[in-house]
Coordinates of N, CA and C and ligand atoms in Angstrom, one line a residue:
M26 N -42.7 -3.9 -29.3 CA -42.1 -5.0 -28.7 C -40.5 -4.9 -28.9
K27 N -39.8 -5.1 -27.7 CA -38.4 -5.0 -27.8 C -37.7 -6.3 -27.5
E28 N -36.6 -6.6 -28.2 CA -35.9 -7.8 -27.9 C -34.6 -7.5 -27.3
I29 N -34.1 -8.3 -26.3 CA -32.8 -8.1 -25.7 C -32.1 -9.4 -25.7
Q30 N -30.8 -9.3 -25.6 CA -29.9 -10.5 -25.6 C -29.2 -10.5 -24.2
I31 N -29.2 -11.6 -23.5 CA -28.4 -11.7 -22.3 C -27.7 -13.0 -22.4
K32 N -26.4 -12.9 -22.5 CA -25.5 -14.1 -22.7 C -26.1 -14.9 -23.8
D33 N -26.4 -16.2 -23.6 CA -26.9 -17.1 -24.7 C -28.4 -17.0 -25.0
K34 N -29.1 -16.1 -24.3 CA -30.6 -16.2 -24.4 C -31.1 -14.9 -25.0
R35 N -32.2 -15.0 -25.8 CA -32.9 -13.8 -26.2 C -34.2 -13.7 -25.5
F36 N -34.6 -12.5 -25.2 CA -35.9 -12.2 -24.5 C -36.7 -11.2 -25.2
R37 N -38.0 -11.2 -25.0 CA -38.8 -10.1 -25.6 C -39.7 -9.5 -24.5
T38 N -40.1 -8.2 -24.7 CA -41.0 -7.5 -23.7 C -42.2 -8.4 -23.4
F39 N -42.5 -8.5 -22.1 CA -43.6 -9.3 -21.7 C -44.6 -8.5 -20.9
I40 N -44.1 -7.8 -19.9 CA -45.0 -6.9 -19.1 C -44.3 -5.5 -19.0
P41 N -44.9 -4.5 -19.7 CA -44.3 -3.2 -19.7 C -44.4 -2.5 -18.3
E42 N -43.5 -1.6 -18.1 CA -43.4 -0.9 -16.8 C -44.7 -0.4 -16.3
A43 N -45.5 0.2 -17.2 CA -46.8 0.9 -16.8 C -47.7 -0.2 -16.2
D44 N -47.8 -1.4 -16.8 CA -48.6 -2.4 -16.3 C -48.2 -2.9 -14.9
I45 N -46.8 -3.0 -14.8 CA -46.3 -3.5 -13.5 C -46.7 -2.5 -12.4
L46 N -46.4 -1.2 -12.7 CA -46.7 -0.2 -11.7 C -48.2 -0.1 -11.3
R47 N -49.0 -0.3 -12.3 CA -50.5 -0.3 -12.0 C -50.8 -1.4 -10.9
E48 N -50.3 -2.6 -11.1 CA -50.5 -3.7 -10.2 C -49.9 -3.5 -8.9
V49 N -48.7 -2.9 -8.9 CA -48.0 -2.6 -7.6 C -48.8 -1.6 -6.8
H50 N -49.4 -0.6 -7.5 CA -50.3 0.4 -6.8 C -51.5 -0.3 -6.2
R51 N -52.0 -1.2 -6.9 CA -53.2 -2.0 -6.4 C -52.9 -2.8 -5.2
V52 N -51.7 -3.5 -5.2 CA -51.3 -4.3 -4.1 C -51.1 -3.3 -2.9
A53 N -50.4 -2.2 -3.1 CA -50.1 -1.3 -2.0 C -51.4 -0.8 -1.4
S54 N -52.4 -0.5 -2.2 CA -53.7 -0.1 -1.7 C -54.3 -1.1 -0.8
E55 N -54.3 -2.4 -1.2 CA -54.8 -3.5 -0.4 C -54.1 -3.6 0.9
I56 N -52.8 -3.5 0.9 CA -52.0 -3.6 2.1 C -52.3 -2.4 3.0
S57 N -52.3 -1.2 2.5 CA -52.6 0.0 3.3 C -54.0 -0.2 4.0
R58 N -54.9 -0.7 3.2 CA -56.3 -0.9 3.8 C -56.3 -2.0 4.9
D59 N -55.6 -3.1 4.6 CA -55.6 -4.2 5.6 C -54.8 -4.0 6.8
L60 N -53.7 -3.3 6.7 CA -52.7 -3.2 7.8 C -52.6 -1.9 8.5
E61 N -53.6 -1.0 8.3 CA -53.6 0.3 8.9 C -53.6 0.1 10.5
G62 N -52.7 0.8 11.1 CA -52.6 0.7 12.6 C -51.7 -0.4 13.1
E63 N -51.1 -1.3 12.2 CA -50.3 -2.4 12.6 C -48.8 -2.1 12.6
N64 N -48.4 -1.0 12.0 CA -47.0 -0.7 11.9 C -46.2 -2.0 11.4
P65 N -46.6 -2.5 10.2 CA -46.0 -3.8 9.8 C -44.5 -3.6 9.4
L66 N -43.8 -4.7 9.6 CA -42.4 -4.8 9.1 C -42.3 -5.5 7.8
F67 N -41.9 -4.8 6.7 CA -41.8 -5.4 5.4 C -40.4 -6.1 5.4
V68 N -40.3 -7.4 5.1 CA -39.1 -8.1 4.9 C -38.9 -8.4 3.5
S69 N -38.0 -7.7 2.9 CA -37.7 -7.8 1.4 C -36.6 -8.8 1.1
V70 N -36.9 -9.7 0.2 CA -36.0 -10.8 0.0 C -35.1 -10.4 -1.2
L71 N -33.8 -10.1 -0.9 CA -32.9 -9.7 -1.9 C -32.4 -10.9 -2.7
N72 N -31.8 -10.8 -3.9 CA -31.7 -9.5 -4.6 C -32.9 -9.1 -5.4
G73 N -33.7 -10.2 -5.9 CA -34.7 -10.0 -6.9 C -35.8 -9.0 -6.6
S74 N -36.1 -8.7 -5.3 CA -37.2 -7.9 -5.0 C -36.9 -6.5 -4.7
F75 N -35.7 -6.0 -5.1 CA -35.3 -4.7 -4.7 C -36.2 -3.6 -5.4
M76 N -36.5 -3.8 -6.7 CA -37.3 -2.8 -7.4 C -38.7 -2.8 -7.0
F77 N -39.3 -4.0 -6.8 CA -40.7 -4.2 -6.3 C -40.8 -3.5 -5.0
T78 N -39.8 -3.8 -4.1 CA -39.9 -3.2 -2.7 C -39.9 -1.7 -2.8
A79 N -39.0 -1.2 -3.6 CA -38.9 0.3 -3.6 C -40.2 0.9 -4.1
D80 N -40.8 0.4 -5.2 CA -42.0 0.9 -5.7 C -43.2 0.7 -4.8
L81 N -43.2 -0.5 -4.2 CA -44.3 -0.8 -3.2 C -44.3 0.2 -2.0
M82 N -43.1 0.4 -1.5 CA -42.9 1.3 -0.3 C -43.4 2.7 -0.7
K83 N -43.1 3.2 -1.9 CA -43.4 4.5 -2.3 C -44.9 4.7 -2.4
C84 N -45.7 3.6 -2.6 CA -47.1 3.7 -2.7 C -47.9 3.5 -1.4
L85 N -47.2 3.1 -0.3 CA -47.8 2.9 0.9 C -48.1 4.1 1.7
D86 N -49.2 4.3 2.3 CA -49.4 5.5 3.1 C -49.8 5.2 4.5
I87 N -49.2 4.1 5.1 CA -49.4 3.8 6.5 C -48.0 3.7 7.1
P88 N -47.9 3.9 8.5 CA -46.6 3.8 9.1 C -46.1 2.4 9.0
C89 N -44.9 2.2 8.6 CA -44.3 0.9 8.4 C -42.8 0.9 8.4
E90 N -42.2 -0.2 8.5 CA -40.7 -0.3 8.4 C -40.3 -1.3 7.4
V91 N -39.1 -1.3 6.9 CA -38.6 -2.2 5.9 C -37.2 -2.7 6.3
S92 N -37.0 -4.0 6.1 CA -35.7 -4.6 6.3 C -35.4 -5.6 5.1
F93 N -34.1 -5.8 4.9 CA -33.7 -6.6 3.7 C -33.0 -7.8 4.1
V94 N -33.4 -9.0 3.6 CA -32.7 -10.2 3.9 C -32.3 -10.9 2.6
K95 N -31.4 -11.9 2.8 CA -31.0 -12.7 1.6 C -31.4 -14.2 1.9
L96 N -31.7 -14.8 0.8 CA -32.1 -16.2 0.8 C -32.2 -16.7 -0.6
A97 N -31.3 -17.5 -1.1 CA -31.2 -17.8 -2.5 C -31.4 -19.3 -2.7
S98 N -32.1 -19.7 -3.8 CA -32.3 -21.1 -4.1 C -32.2 -21.4 -5.6
Y99 N -31.6 -20.4 -6.3 CA -31.7 -20.5 -7.8 C -30.4 -20.4 -8.5
A100 N -30.1 -21.2 -9.5 CA -28.9 -21.0 -10.3 C -29.3 -21.2 -11.8
G101 N -29.0 -20.3 -12.7 CA -29.4 -20.4 -14.1 C -30.9 -20.2 -14.2
T102 N -31.5 -21.1 -15.1 CA -32.9 -20.9 -15.4 C -33.8 -22.0 -14.8
S103 N -33.2 -22.9 -14.0 CA -34.1 -23.9 -13.4 C -33.8 -24.0 -11.9
S104 N -34.9 -24.3 -11.1 CA -34.7 -24.3 -9.6 C -33.8 -25.5 -9.3
T105 N -32.9 -25.3 -8.4 CA -32.0 -26.3 -7.9 C -32.6 -27.2 -6.8
G106 N -33.6 -26.6 -6.2 CA -34.3 -27.3 -5.1 C -33.5 -27.1 -3.8
K107 N -32.3 -26.5 -3.9 CA -31.5 -26.2 -2.7 C -32.0 -24.9 -2.1
V108 N -32.2 -24.9 -0.8 CA -32.7 -23.7 -0.1 C -31.6 -23.2 0.9
K109 N -31.1 -22.0 0.8 CA -30.1 -21.5 1.7 C -30.8 -20.9 2.9
E110 N -29.9 -20.5 3.8 CA -30.4 -20.0 5.1 C -30.7 -18.5 5.0
L111 N -31.5 -18.0 5.9 CA -31.9 -16.6 6.0 C -30.8 -15.8 6.6
V112 N -30.4 -14.7 6.0 CA -29.4 -13.9 6.6 C -29.8 -12.4 6.6
G113 N -29.4 -11.7 7.6 CA -29.6 -10.2 7.6 C -30.8 -9.7 8.4
L114 N -31.6 -10.5 9.0 CA -32.8 -10.0 9.7 C -32.4 -9.7 11.2
N115 N -32.1 -8.5 11.5 CA -31.7 -8.1 12.9 C -32.8 -7.7 13.8
E116 N -34.0 -7.3 13.2 CA -35.1 -6.8 13.9 C -35.7 -8.0 14.8
D117 N -36.3 -7.6 15.9 CA -37.1 -8.5 16.8 C -38.5 -8.4 16.2
I118 N -38.9 -9.6 15.7 CA -40.3 -9.6 15.1 C -41.3 -10.2 16.0
S119 N -41.0 -10.5 17.2 CA -42.0 -11.1 18.1 C -43.2 -10.1 18.3
G120 N -44.4 -10.6 18.1 CA -45.6 -9.8 18.3 C -45.9 -8.8 17.2
R121 N -45.0 -8.9 16.1 CA -45.2 -7.9 15.0 C -45.9 -8.5 13.8
T122 N -46.5 -7.7 13.0 CA -47.1 -8.1 11.7 C -46.0 -7.9 10.7
V123 N -45.6 -9.1 10.0 CA -44.5 -9.1 9.1 C -45.1 -9.3 7.7
V124 N -44.6 -8.6 6.7 CA -45.0 -8.8 5.3 C -43.8 -9.2 4.5
I125 N -43.7 -10.4 4.1 CA -42.6 -10.8 3.2 C -42.8 -10.3 1.8
V126 N -41.8 -9.6 1.3 CA -41.8 -9.1 0.0 C -40.9 -9.8 -1.0
E127 N -41.5 -10.6 -1.9 CA -40.7 -11.5 -2.8 C -40.9 -11.1 -4.2
D128 N -39.9 -11.4 -5.0 CA -40.0 -11.1 -6.5 C -41.0 -12.1 -7.2
I129 N -40.7 -13.4 -7.0 CA -41.5 -14.4 -7.7 C -41.6 -15.7 -6.9
V130 N -42.8 -16.3 -6.9 CA -43.0 -17.6 -6.3 C -43.1 -18.6 -7.5
D131 N -42.2 -19.5 -7.5 CA -42.1 -20.5 -8.6 C -42.6 -21.9 -8.0
T132 N -41.8 -22.7 -7.5 CA -42.2 -23.9 -6.9 C -42.9 -23.6 -5.5
G133 N -42.5 -22.5 -4.9 CA -43.0 -22.1 -3.6 C -42.1 -22.6 -2.4
L134 N -41.1 -23.4 -2.7 CA -40.3 -24.0 -1.7 C -39.5 -22.9 -0.9
T135 N -39.0 -21.9 -1.6 CA -38.3 -20.8 -0.9 C -39.2 -20.1 0.1
M136 N -40.4 -19.8 -0.4 CA -41.4 -19.1 0.4 C -41.8 -19.9 1.6
K137 N -42.1 -21.2 1.4 CA -42.5 -22.0 2.5 C -41.5 -22.1 3.6
R138 N -40.2 -22.2 3.2 CA -39.1 -22.3 4.1 C -39.0 -21.0 4.9
L139 N -39.1 -19.9 4.2 CA -38.9 -18.6 4.8 C -40.0 -18.3 5.8
I140 N -41.3 -18.7 5.5 CA -42.4 -18.5 6.4 C -42.1 -19.3 7.7
E141 N -41.7 -20.6 7.5 CA -41.4 -21.5 8.6 C -40.3 -20.9 9.5
T142 N -39.3 -20.4 8.9 CA -38.2 -19.7 9.7 C -38.7 -18.5 10.5
L143 N -39.4 -17.7 9.8 CA -39.9 -16.5 10.5 C -40.9 -16.8 11.6
K144 N -41.8 -17.8 11.4 CA -42.7 -18.2 12.4 C -42.0 -18.6 13.7
G145 N -40.8 -19.2 13.6 CA -40.1 -19.6 14.8 C -39.6 -18.4 15.6
R146 N -39.8 -17.2 15.1 CA -39.4 -16.0 15.8 C -40.6 -15.3 16.5
G147 N -41.7 -15.9 16.5 CA -42.9 -15.4 17.3 C -43.6 -14.2 16.8
P148 N -43.8 -14.0 15.4 CA -44.5 -12.8 15.0 C -46.0 -12.9 15.3
K149 N -46.7 -11.8 15.3 CA -48.2 -11.8 15.5 C -48.8 -12.4 14.2
D150 N -48.3 -12.0 13.1 CA -48.9 -12.4 11.8 C -47.9 -12.4 10.7
I151 N -47.9 -13.3 9.7 CA -47.0 -13.2 8.6 C -47.9 -13.2 7.3
R152 N -47.6 -12.2 6.5 CA -48.3 -12.1 5.2 C -47.3 -12.1 4.1
V153 N -47.7 -12.4 2.9 CA -46.8 -12.5 1.8 C -47.3 -11.6 0.7
A154 N -46.4 -10.7 0.2 CA -46.6 -9.9 -1.0 C -45.6 -10.3 -2.0
T155 N -46.1 -10.9 -3.2 CA -45.2 -11.2 -4.2 C -45.5 -10.5 -5.5
L156 N -44.5 -10.1 -6.2 CA -44.7 -9.4 -7.5 C -45.4 -10.4 -8.5
L157 N -44.8 -11.6 -8.5 CA -45.2 -12.6 -9.5 C -45.4 -14.0 -8.9
V158 N -46.3 -14.7 -9.5 CA -46.4 -16.1 -9.2 C -46.6 -16.9 -10.5
K159 N -46.0 -18.1 -10.5 CA -46.3 -19.1 -11.6 C -47.2 -20.2 -11.0
P160 N -48.5 -20.0 -11.1 CA -49.4 -20.9 -10.4 C -49.2 -22.4 -10.8
D161 N -48.9 -22.6 -12.1 CA -48.8 -24.0 -12.6 C -47.5 -24.7 -12.1
K162 N -46.6 -23.9 -11.5 CA -45.3 -24.5 -11.0 C -45.4 -24.8 -9.5
L163 N -46.4 -24.3 -8.8 CA -46.4 -24.4 -7.3 C -46.5 -25.9 -6.9
E164 N -45.6 -26.2 -6.0 CA -45.5 -27.6 -5.5 C -46.0 -27.7 -4.1
V165 N -46.1 -26.6 -3.4 CA -46.6 -26.7 -2.0 C -47.8 -25.7 -1.8
E166 N -48.5 -26.0 -0.7 CA -49.7 -25.1 -0.5 C -49.2 -23.8 0.2
L167 N -49.6 -22.7 -0.3 CA -49.1 -21.4 0.2 C -50.3 -20.5 0.2
N168 N -50.3 -19.6 1.2 CA -51.3 -18.6 1.2 C -50.6 -17.3 0.8
L169 N -50.8 -16.9 -0.5 CA -50.2 -15.7 -1.0 C -51.2 -14.6 -0.9
D170 N -51.0 -13.7 0.1 CA -52.0 -12.7 0.5 C -52.1 -11.6 -0.6
Y171 N -51.0 -11.2 -1.1 CA -51.0 -10.1 -2.1 C -50.1 -10.5 -3.3
V172 N -50.8 -10.6 -4.5 CA -50.1 -11.0 -5.7 C -50.3 -9.9 -6.8
A173 N -49.2 -9.4 -7.3 CA -49.4 -8.3 -8.3 C -49.8 -9.0 -9.6
M174 N -49.1 -10.0 -10.1 CA -49.4 -10.6 -11.4 C -49.1 -12.1 -11.4
K175 N -50.0 -12.9 -12.1 CA -49.8 -14.3 -12.3 C -49.2 -14.5 -13.7
I176 N -48.2 -15.3 -13.9 CA -47.6 -15.5 -15.2 C -47.5 -17.0 -15.5
P177 N -47.3 -17.3 -16.8 CA -47.0 -18.7 -17.2 C -45.6 -19.2 -16.7
N178 N -45.3 -20.5 -17.1 CA -44.1 -21.1 -16.5 C -42.8 -20.6 -17.1
D179 N -42.8 -19.7 -18.1 CA -41.6 -19.3 -18.8 C -40.6 -18.5 -17.9
F180 N -39.4 -18.6 -18.2 CA -38.3 -17.8 -17.5 C -38.4 -16.3 -17.9
I181 N -38.3 -15.5 -16.9 CA -38.4 -14.1 -17.1 C -37.2 -13.3 -16.4
V182 N -37.0 -12.1 -17.0 CA -35.9 -11.2 -16.4 C -36.5 -9.8 -16.4
G183 N -35.8 -8.9 -15.7 CA -36.1 -7.5 -15.7 C -36.8 -7.1 -14.4
Y184 N -36.9 -5.8 -14.1 CA -37.6 -5.3 -12.9 C -37.0 -6.0 -11.7
G185 N -35.7 -6.1 -11.6 CA -35.1 -6.8 -10.4 C -34.7 -8.2 -10.6
L186 N -35.3 -8.9 -11.6 CA -35.0 -10.3 -11.8 C -33.9 -10.5 -12.8
D187 N -33.1 -11.5 -12.5 CA -31.8 -11.6 -13.3 C -31.8 -13.0 -14.1
Y188 N -30.8 -13.0 -15.1 CA -30.4 -14.2 -15.6 C -28.8 -14.2 -15.4
D189 N -28.4 -15.1 -14.6 CA -26.9 -15.1 -14.2 C -26.4 -13.7 -13.8
G190 N -27.2 -13.1 -13.0 CA -26.7 -11.8 -12.5 C -27.0 -10.6 -13.4
L191 N -27.4 -10.8 -14.6 CA -27.7 -9.7 -15.6 C -29.2 -9.5 -15.8
G192 N -29.5 -8.3 -16.2 CA -30.9 -8.0 -16.5 C -31.8 -7.4 -15.5
R193 N -31.2 -7.3 -14.3 CA -32.1 -6.7 -13.2 C -32.5 -5.3 -13.4
N194 N -31.7 -4.5 -14.2 CA -31.8 -3.1 -14.3 C -33.0 -2.7 -15.3
Y195 N -33.5 -3.7 -16.0 CA -34.6 -3.3 -17.0 C -35.8 -2.9 -16.3
R196 N -36.5 -1.8 -16.8 CA -37.8 -1.3 -16.2 C -38.9 -2.3 -16.5
D197 N -38.9 -2.9 -17.7 CA -40.0 -3.8 -18.1 C -39.6 -5.3 -17.7
I198 N -40.6 -6.2 -17.8 CA -40.3 -7.6 -17.6 C -40.2 -8.3 -18.9
Y199 N -39.2 -9.1 -19.2 CA -39.0 -9.8 -20.4 C -39.1 -11.3 -20.2
T200 N -39.7 -12.0 -21.3 CA -39.8 -13.4 -21.2 C -38.8 -14.0 -22.3
V201 N -38.3 -15.2 -22.0 CA -37.3 -15.9 -22.8 C -38.0 -16.3 -24.1
I202 N -37.2 -16.1 -25.2 CA -37.7 -16.6 -26.6 C -37.0 -17.9 -26.8
D203 N -35.6 -17.9 -26.8 CA -34.8 -19.1 -27.0 C -33.5 -18.9 -26.4
Ligands
5GP329 P1 -39.0 -21.3 -5.8 O1 -38.4 -21.7 -4.5 O2 -40.4 -20.7 -5.6 O3 -39.0 -22.4 -6.8 O4 -38.1 -20.2 -6.4 C1 -38.2 -18.8 -6.1 C2 -37.0 -18.1 -6.6 O5 -36.5 -18.6 -7.8 C3 -37.3 -16.6 -6.8 O6 -37.1 -15.8 -5.7 C4 -36.3 -16.2 -7.9 O7 -35.1 -15.8 -7.4 C5 -36.2 -17.5 -8.7 N1 -37.0 -17.6 -9.9 C6 -38.1 -18.4 -10.1 N2 -38.6 -18.2 -11.4 C7 -37.8 -17.3 -12.0 C8 -37.8 -16.6 -13.3 O8 -38.6 -16.9 -14.1 N3 -36.8 -15.7 -13.5 C9 -35.9 -15.4 -12.6 N4 -35.0 -14.5 -12.9 N5 -35.8 -16.0 -11.3 C10 -36.8 -16.9 -11.1

């Protein structure tokens, strides 16, 4: 078990890289099986999902495309409830199968808003692939098609996720101690 310090907070190893990658492989197999022949467009939500997206894409063996968007609703360690606009999606998604790739679903408000926004652009189908979900924090009803791991309510960093901009570079996922 390793401990790291980021600004005022200490974190300890929670999910080692090998466990993350095993679950990412599993999710990729499910997607490859379900969406064969669909040429899906993966819409990766930056910044937090960049590592998950990269590893997921490397495991997919179907024809597909990827695009990166931004949509932020978080400051520090607690959700602000504010949801910003979607920026960066230049592709025409009408009639296409879209897979949203997200780092973590917490209250679910960000995802719900994103799904609604994308639905307005006339896709054939929208699916959600999330690295993590905190089931006890969910405030809205969501259909999460592909979930790599379920975690408790604690704040985590690493594997793309940050604390005040720091910690995204770690290979493992860490949970806050104090
Ligand atoms: P929601 O709208 O579901 O409440 O929040 C989703 C967003 O909050 C995620 O995309 C992520 O940016 C951020 N978030 C939620 N929980 C955590 C966490 O434990 N650690 C980090 N670093 N970000 C989180």
